[in-house]
mmCIF file of C-alpha atoms in Angstrom:
data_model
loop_
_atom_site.group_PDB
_atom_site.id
_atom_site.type_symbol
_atom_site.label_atom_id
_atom_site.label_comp_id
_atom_site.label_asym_id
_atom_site.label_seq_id
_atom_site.Cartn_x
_atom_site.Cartn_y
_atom_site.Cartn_z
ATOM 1 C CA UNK P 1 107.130 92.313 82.822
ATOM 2 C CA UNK P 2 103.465 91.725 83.294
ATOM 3 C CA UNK P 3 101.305 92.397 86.763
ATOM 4 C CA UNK P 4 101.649 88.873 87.909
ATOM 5 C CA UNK P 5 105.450 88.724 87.288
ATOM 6 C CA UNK P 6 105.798 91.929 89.239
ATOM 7 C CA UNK P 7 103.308 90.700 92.073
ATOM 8 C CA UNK P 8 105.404 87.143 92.670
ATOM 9 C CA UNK P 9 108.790 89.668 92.903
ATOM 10 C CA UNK P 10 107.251 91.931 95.376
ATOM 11 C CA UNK P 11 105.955 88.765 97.656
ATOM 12 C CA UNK P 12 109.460 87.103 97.252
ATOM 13 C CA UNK P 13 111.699 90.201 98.431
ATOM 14 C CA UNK P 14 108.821 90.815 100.775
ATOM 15 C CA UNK P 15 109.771 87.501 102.201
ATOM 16 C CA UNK P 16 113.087 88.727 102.336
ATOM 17 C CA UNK P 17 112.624 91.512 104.964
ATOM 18 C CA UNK P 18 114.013 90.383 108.129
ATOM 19 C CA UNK P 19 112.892 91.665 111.363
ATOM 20 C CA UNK P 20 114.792 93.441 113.415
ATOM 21 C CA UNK P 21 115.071 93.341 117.353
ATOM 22 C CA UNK P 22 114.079 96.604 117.792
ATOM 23 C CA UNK P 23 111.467 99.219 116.626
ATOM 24 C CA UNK P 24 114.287 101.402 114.725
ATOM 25 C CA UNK P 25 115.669 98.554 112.709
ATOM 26 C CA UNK P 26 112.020 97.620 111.602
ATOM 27 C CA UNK P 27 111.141 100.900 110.694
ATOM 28 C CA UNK P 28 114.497 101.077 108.866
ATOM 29 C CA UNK P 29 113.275 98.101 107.028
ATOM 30 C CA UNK P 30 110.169 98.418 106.275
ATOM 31 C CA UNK P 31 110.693 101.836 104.949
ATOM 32 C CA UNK P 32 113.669 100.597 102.840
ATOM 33 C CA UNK P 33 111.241 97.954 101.565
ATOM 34 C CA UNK P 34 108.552 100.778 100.446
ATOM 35 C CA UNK P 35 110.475 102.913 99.093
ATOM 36 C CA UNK P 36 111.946 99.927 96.690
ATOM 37 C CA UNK P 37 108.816 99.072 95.803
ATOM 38 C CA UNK P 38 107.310 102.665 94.743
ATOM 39 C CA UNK P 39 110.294 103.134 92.707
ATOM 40 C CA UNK P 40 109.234 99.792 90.687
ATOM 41 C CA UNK P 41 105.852 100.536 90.774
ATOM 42 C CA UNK P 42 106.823 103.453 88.746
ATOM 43 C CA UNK P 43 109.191 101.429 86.417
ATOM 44 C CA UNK P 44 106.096 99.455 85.888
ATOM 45 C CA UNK P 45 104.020 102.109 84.962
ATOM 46 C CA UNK P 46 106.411 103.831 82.486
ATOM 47 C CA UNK P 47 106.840 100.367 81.329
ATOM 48 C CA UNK P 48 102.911 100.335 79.859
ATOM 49 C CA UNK P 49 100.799 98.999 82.853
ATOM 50 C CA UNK P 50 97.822 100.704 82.882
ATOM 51 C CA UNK P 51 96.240 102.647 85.915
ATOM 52 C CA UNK P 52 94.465 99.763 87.153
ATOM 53 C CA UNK P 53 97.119 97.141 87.020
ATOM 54 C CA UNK P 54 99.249 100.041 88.291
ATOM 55 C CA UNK P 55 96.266 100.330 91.551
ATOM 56 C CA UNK P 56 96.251 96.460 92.084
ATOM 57 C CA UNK P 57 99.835 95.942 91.767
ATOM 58 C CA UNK P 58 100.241 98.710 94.490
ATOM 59 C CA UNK P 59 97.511 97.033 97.054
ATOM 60 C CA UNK P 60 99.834 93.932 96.483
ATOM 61 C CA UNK P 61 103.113 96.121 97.783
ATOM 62 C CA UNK P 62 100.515 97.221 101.016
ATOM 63 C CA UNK P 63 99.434 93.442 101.945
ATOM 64 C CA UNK P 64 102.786 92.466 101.723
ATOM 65 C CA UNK P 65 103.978 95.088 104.080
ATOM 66 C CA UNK P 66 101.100 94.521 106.242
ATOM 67 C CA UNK P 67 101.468 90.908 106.943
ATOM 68 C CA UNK P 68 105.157 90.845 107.826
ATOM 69 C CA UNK P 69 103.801 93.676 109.888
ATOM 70 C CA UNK P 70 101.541 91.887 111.847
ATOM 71 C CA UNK P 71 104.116 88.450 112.273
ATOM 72 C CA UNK P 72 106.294 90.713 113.387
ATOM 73 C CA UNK P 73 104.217 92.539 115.786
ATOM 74 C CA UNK P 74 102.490 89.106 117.255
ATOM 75 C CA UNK P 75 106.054 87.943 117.436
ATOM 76 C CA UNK P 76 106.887 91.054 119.093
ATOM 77 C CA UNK P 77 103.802 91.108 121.278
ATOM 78 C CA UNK P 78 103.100 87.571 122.264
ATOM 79 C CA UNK P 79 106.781 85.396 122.991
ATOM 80 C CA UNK P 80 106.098 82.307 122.666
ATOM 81 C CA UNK P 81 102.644 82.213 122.372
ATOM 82 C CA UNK P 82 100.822 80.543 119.550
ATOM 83 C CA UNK P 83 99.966 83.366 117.102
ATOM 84 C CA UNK P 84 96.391 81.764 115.831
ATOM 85 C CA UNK P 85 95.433 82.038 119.524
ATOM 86 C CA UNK P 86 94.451 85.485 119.062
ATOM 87 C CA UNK P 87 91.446 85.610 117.931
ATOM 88 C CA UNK P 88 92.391 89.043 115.483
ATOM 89 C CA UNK P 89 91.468 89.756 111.888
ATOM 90 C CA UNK P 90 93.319 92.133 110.044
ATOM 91 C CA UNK P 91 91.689 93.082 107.079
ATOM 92 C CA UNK P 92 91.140 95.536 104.258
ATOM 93 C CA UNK P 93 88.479 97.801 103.744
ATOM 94 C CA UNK P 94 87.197 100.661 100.777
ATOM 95 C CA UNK P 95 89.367 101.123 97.846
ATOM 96 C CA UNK P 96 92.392 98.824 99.355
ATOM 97 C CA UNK P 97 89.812 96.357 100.215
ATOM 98 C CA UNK P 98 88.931 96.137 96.327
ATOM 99 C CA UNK P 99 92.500 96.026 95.382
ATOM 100 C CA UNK P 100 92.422 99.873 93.531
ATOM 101 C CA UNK P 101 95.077 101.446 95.315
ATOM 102 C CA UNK P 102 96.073 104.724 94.106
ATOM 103 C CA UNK P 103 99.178 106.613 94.982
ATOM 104 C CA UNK P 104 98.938 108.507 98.125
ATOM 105 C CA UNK P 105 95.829 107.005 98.751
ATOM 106 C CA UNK P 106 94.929 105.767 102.030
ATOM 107 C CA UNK P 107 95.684 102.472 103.436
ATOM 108 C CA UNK P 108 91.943 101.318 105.076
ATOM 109 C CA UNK P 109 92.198 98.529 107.320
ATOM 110 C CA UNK P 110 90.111 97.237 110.339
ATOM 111 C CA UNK P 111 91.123 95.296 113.086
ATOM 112 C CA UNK P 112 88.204 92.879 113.740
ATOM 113 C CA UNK P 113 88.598 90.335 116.786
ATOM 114 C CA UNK P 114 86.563 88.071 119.017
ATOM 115 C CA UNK P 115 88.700 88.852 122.100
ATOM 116 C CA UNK P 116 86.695 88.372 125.497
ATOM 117 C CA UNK P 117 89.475 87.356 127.887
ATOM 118 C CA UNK P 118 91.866 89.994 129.510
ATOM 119 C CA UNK P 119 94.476 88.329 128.037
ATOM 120 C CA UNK P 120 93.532 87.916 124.855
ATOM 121 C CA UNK P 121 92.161 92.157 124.889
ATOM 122 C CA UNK P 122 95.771 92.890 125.904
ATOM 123 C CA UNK P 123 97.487 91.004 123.214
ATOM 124 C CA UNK P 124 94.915 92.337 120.500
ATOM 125 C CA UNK P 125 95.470 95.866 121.848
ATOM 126 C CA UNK P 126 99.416 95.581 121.672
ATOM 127 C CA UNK P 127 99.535 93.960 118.848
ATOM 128 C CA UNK P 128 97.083 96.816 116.995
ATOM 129 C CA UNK P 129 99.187 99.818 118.145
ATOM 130 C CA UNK P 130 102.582 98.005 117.232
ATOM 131 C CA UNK P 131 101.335 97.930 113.623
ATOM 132 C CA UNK P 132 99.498 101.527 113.556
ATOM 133 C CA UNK P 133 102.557 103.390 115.035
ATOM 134 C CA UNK P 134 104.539 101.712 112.729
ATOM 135 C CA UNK P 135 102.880 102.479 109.174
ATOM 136 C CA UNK P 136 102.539 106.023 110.557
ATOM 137 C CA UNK P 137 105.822 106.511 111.076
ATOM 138 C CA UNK P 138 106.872 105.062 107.974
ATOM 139 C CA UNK P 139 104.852 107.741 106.553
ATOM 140 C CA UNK P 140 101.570 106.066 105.361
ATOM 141 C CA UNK P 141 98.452 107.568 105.484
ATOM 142 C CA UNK P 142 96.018 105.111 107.361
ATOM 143 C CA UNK P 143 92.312 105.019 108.588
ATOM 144 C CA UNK P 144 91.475 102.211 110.670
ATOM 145 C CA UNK P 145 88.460 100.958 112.564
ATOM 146 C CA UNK P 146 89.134 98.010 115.858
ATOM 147 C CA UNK P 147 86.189 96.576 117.497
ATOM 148 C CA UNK P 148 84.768 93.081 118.092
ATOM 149 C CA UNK P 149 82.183 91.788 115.864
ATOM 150 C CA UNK P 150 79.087 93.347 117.506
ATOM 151 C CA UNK P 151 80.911 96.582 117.460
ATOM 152 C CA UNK P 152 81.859 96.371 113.463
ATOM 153 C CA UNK P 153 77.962 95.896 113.100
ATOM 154 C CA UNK P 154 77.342 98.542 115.270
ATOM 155 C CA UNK P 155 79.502 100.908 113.191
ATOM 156 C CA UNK P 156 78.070 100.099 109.890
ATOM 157 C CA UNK P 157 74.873 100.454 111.040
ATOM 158 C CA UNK P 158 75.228 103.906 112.070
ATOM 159 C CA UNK P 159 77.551 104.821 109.435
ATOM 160 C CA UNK P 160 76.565 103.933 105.693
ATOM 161 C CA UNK P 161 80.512 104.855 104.513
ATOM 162 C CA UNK P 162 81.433 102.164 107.044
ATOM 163 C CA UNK P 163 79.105 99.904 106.150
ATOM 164 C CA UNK P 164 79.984 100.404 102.525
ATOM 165 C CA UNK P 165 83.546 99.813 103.377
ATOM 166 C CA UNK P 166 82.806 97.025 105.147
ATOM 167 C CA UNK P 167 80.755 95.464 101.907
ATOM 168 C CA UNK P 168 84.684 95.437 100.348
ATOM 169 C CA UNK P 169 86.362 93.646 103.151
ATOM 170 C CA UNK P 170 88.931 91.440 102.672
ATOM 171 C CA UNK P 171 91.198 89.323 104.386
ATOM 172 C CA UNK P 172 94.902 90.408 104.617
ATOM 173 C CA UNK P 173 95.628 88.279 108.066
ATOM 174 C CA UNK P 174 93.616 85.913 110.296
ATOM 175 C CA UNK P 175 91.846 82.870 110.219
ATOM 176 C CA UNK P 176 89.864 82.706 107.292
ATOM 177 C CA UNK P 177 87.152 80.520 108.589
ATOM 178 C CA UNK P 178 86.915 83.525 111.479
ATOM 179 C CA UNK P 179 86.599 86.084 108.571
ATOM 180 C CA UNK P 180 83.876 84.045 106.384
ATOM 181 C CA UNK P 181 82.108 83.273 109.848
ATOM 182 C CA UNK P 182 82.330 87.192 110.100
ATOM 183 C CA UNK P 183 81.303 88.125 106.632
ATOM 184 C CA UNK P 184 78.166 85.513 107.158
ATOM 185 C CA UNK P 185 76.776 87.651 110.057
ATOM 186 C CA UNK P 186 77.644 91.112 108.894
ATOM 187 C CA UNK P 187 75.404 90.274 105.618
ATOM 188 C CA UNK P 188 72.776 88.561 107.698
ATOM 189 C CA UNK P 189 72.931 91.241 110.912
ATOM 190 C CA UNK P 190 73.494 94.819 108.819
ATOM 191 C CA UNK P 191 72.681 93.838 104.901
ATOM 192 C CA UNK P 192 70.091 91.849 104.685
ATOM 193 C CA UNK P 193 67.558 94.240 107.357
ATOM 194 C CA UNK P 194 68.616 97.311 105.343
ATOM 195 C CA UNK P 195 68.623 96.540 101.467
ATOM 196 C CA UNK P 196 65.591 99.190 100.727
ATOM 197 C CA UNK P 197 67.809 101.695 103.121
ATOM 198 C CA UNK P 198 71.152 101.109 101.967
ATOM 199 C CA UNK P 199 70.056 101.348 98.031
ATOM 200 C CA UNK P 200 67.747 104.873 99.525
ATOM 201 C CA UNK P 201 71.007 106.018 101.146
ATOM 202 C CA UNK P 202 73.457 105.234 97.611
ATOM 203 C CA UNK P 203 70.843 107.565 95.846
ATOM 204 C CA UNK P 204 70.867 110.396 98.440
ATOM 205 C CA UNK P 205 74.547 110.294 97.940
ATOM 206 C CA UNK P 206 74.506 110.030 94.110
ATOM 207 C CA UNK P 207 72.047 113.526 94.669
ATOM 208 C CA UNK P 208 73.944 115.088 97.162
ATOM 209 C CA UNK P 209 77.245 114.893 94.039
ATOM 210 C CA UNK P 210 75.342 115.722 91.034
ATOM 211 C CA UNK P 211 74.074 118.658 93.310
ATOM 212 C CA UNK P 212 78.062 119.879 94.138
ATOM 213 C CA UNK P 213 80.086 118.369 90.668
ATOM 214 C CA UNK P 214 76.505 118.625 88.272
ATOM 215 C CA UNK P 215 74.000 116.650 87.266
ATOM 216 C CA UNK P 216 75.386 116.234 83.093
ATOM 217 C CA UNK P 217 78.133 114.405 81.131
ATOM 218 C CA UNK P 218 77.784 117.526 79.173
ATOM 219 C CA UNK P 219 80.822 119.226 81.625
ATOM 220 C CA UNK P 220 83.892 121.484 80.488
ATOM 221 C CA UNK P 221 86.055 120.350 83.234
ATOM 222 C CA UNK P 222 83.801 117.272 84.594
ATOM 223 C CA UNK P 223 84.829 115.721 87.839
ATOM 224 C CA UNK P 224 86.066 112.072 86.622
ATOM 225 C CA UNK P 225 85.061 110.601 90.288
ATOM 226 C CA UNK P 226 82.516 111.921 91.744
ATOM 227 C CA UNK P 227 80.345 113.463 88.422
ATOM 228 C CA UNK P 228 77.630 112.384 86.978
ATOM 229 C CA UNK P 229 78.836 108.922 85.038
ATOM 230 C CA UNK P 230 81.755 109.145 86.524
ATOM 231 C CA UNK P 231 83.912 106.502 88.804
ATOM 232 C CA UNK P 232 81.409 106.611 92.503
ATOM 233 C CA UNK P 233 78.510 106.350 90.244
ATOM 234 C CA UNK P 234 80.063 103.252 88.694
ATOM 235 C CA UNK P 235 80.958 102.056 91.967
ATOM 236 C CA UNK P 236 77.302 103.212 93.455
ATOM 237 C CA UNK P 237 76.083 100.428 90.890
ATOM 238 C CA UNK P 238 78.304 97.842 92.106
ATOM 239 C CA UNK P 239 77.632 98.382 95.727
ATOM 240 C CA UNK P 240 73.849 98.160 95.218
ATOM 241 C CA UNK P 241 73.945 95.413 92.801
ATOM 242 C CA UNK P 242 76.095 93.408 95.923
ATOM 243 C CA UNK P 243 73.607 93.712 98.451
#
């Protein structure tokens, strides 16, 4: 079975999952589901699929997961109310955001909304800590951001993991015309000032490893990822290259 085989099989018994009344019988569910799937996922991988299709495959399982999650949780949340009235992005971020998910790895997501009205800060609120208490206690490891717009920017100014995170996004649930309109002003807001900086900031950090993990290919026991020529300095080229 190739990747794209096993990706249409995950989104179809994905489909499949039926929610449940109450927060038990989701979690029951959802960790059901999981489990399933990480069983395949190894099937797949003793099957040939290399560690990459193995990664992407993997971050397929996750969106899955995550958008029944958040139906479930608007459903939850909201009654009757329209779901694309909340004004909510759910989105991936880092390695998940680039579709190379590792096992055990964690899930990075960011809750990104435009919420002004009480209402609407309730919902988004609710709706956030339905999902997060539910992945956790499913047993996924998760770091997650949730602001508004000007507070994303805010963050990834001040942080350059966040805003190299945030370089990654993509869009797991939302509107995606609110999600390009977002990607638009992150690039013109935090990029676009900051190319000189965030390139000075990718070498500090390239330093900073070679310093720690050596500065040669020449290494007995090399570290693969963060080494020099290894994975972050192959990423560290990518990143720059993007902005």
């Amino acid at each position: 079975m190739n990747k794209q085989q096993h990706i249409t099989k995950v989104l179809s018994r994905a489909r499949s999952l039926r929610a449940a009344k109450d927060q038990p019988g989701q979690l029951h569910s959802y960790r059901e589901f999981l489990t399933g799937e990480e069983q395949r996922l190894r099937l797949f991988h003793a099957q040939g699929a290399g560690g990459v299709e193995f990664a992407n495959a993997r971050a397929h399982v996750i969106d899955a997961l995550l958008r029944n999650l958040f139906k479930n949780a608007c459903s939850f949340c909201l009654g009757d109310r329209p779901r694309a009235q909340i004004p909510l992005l759910m989105v991936a971020t880092g390695g998940y955001g680039r579709k190379e998910l590792a096992p055990f790895s964690d899930i990075d997501v960011s809750f990104i909304h435009e919420a002004d009205k009480p209402q609407d800060k309730d919902a988004v609120e609710r709706i956030v800590q339905q999902i997060l208490y539910l992945l956790w206690d499913i047993g996924l490891k998760v770091g997650h951001f949730t602001g508004t717009f000007e507070r994303s920017f805010e963050q990834a100014q001040a942080d350059v993991q966040t805003k190299t995170s945030f370089i990654e996004a993509r869009l797991i649930q939302g509107d995606r015309k609110r999600f390009d309109r977002w990607r638009q002003k992150f690039r013109k807001k935090v990029i676009e000032p900051g190319v000189d900086g965030y390139i000075q900031e990718r070498m500090l950090d390239r330093a900073a490893r070679y310093q720690k993990y050596g500065a040669t290919v020449f290494m007995q026991e090399p570290n693969i990822k963060n080494g020099c020529g290894g994975l972050r300095d192959y990423q560290n080229i990518l990143w720059m290259a993007d902005v």
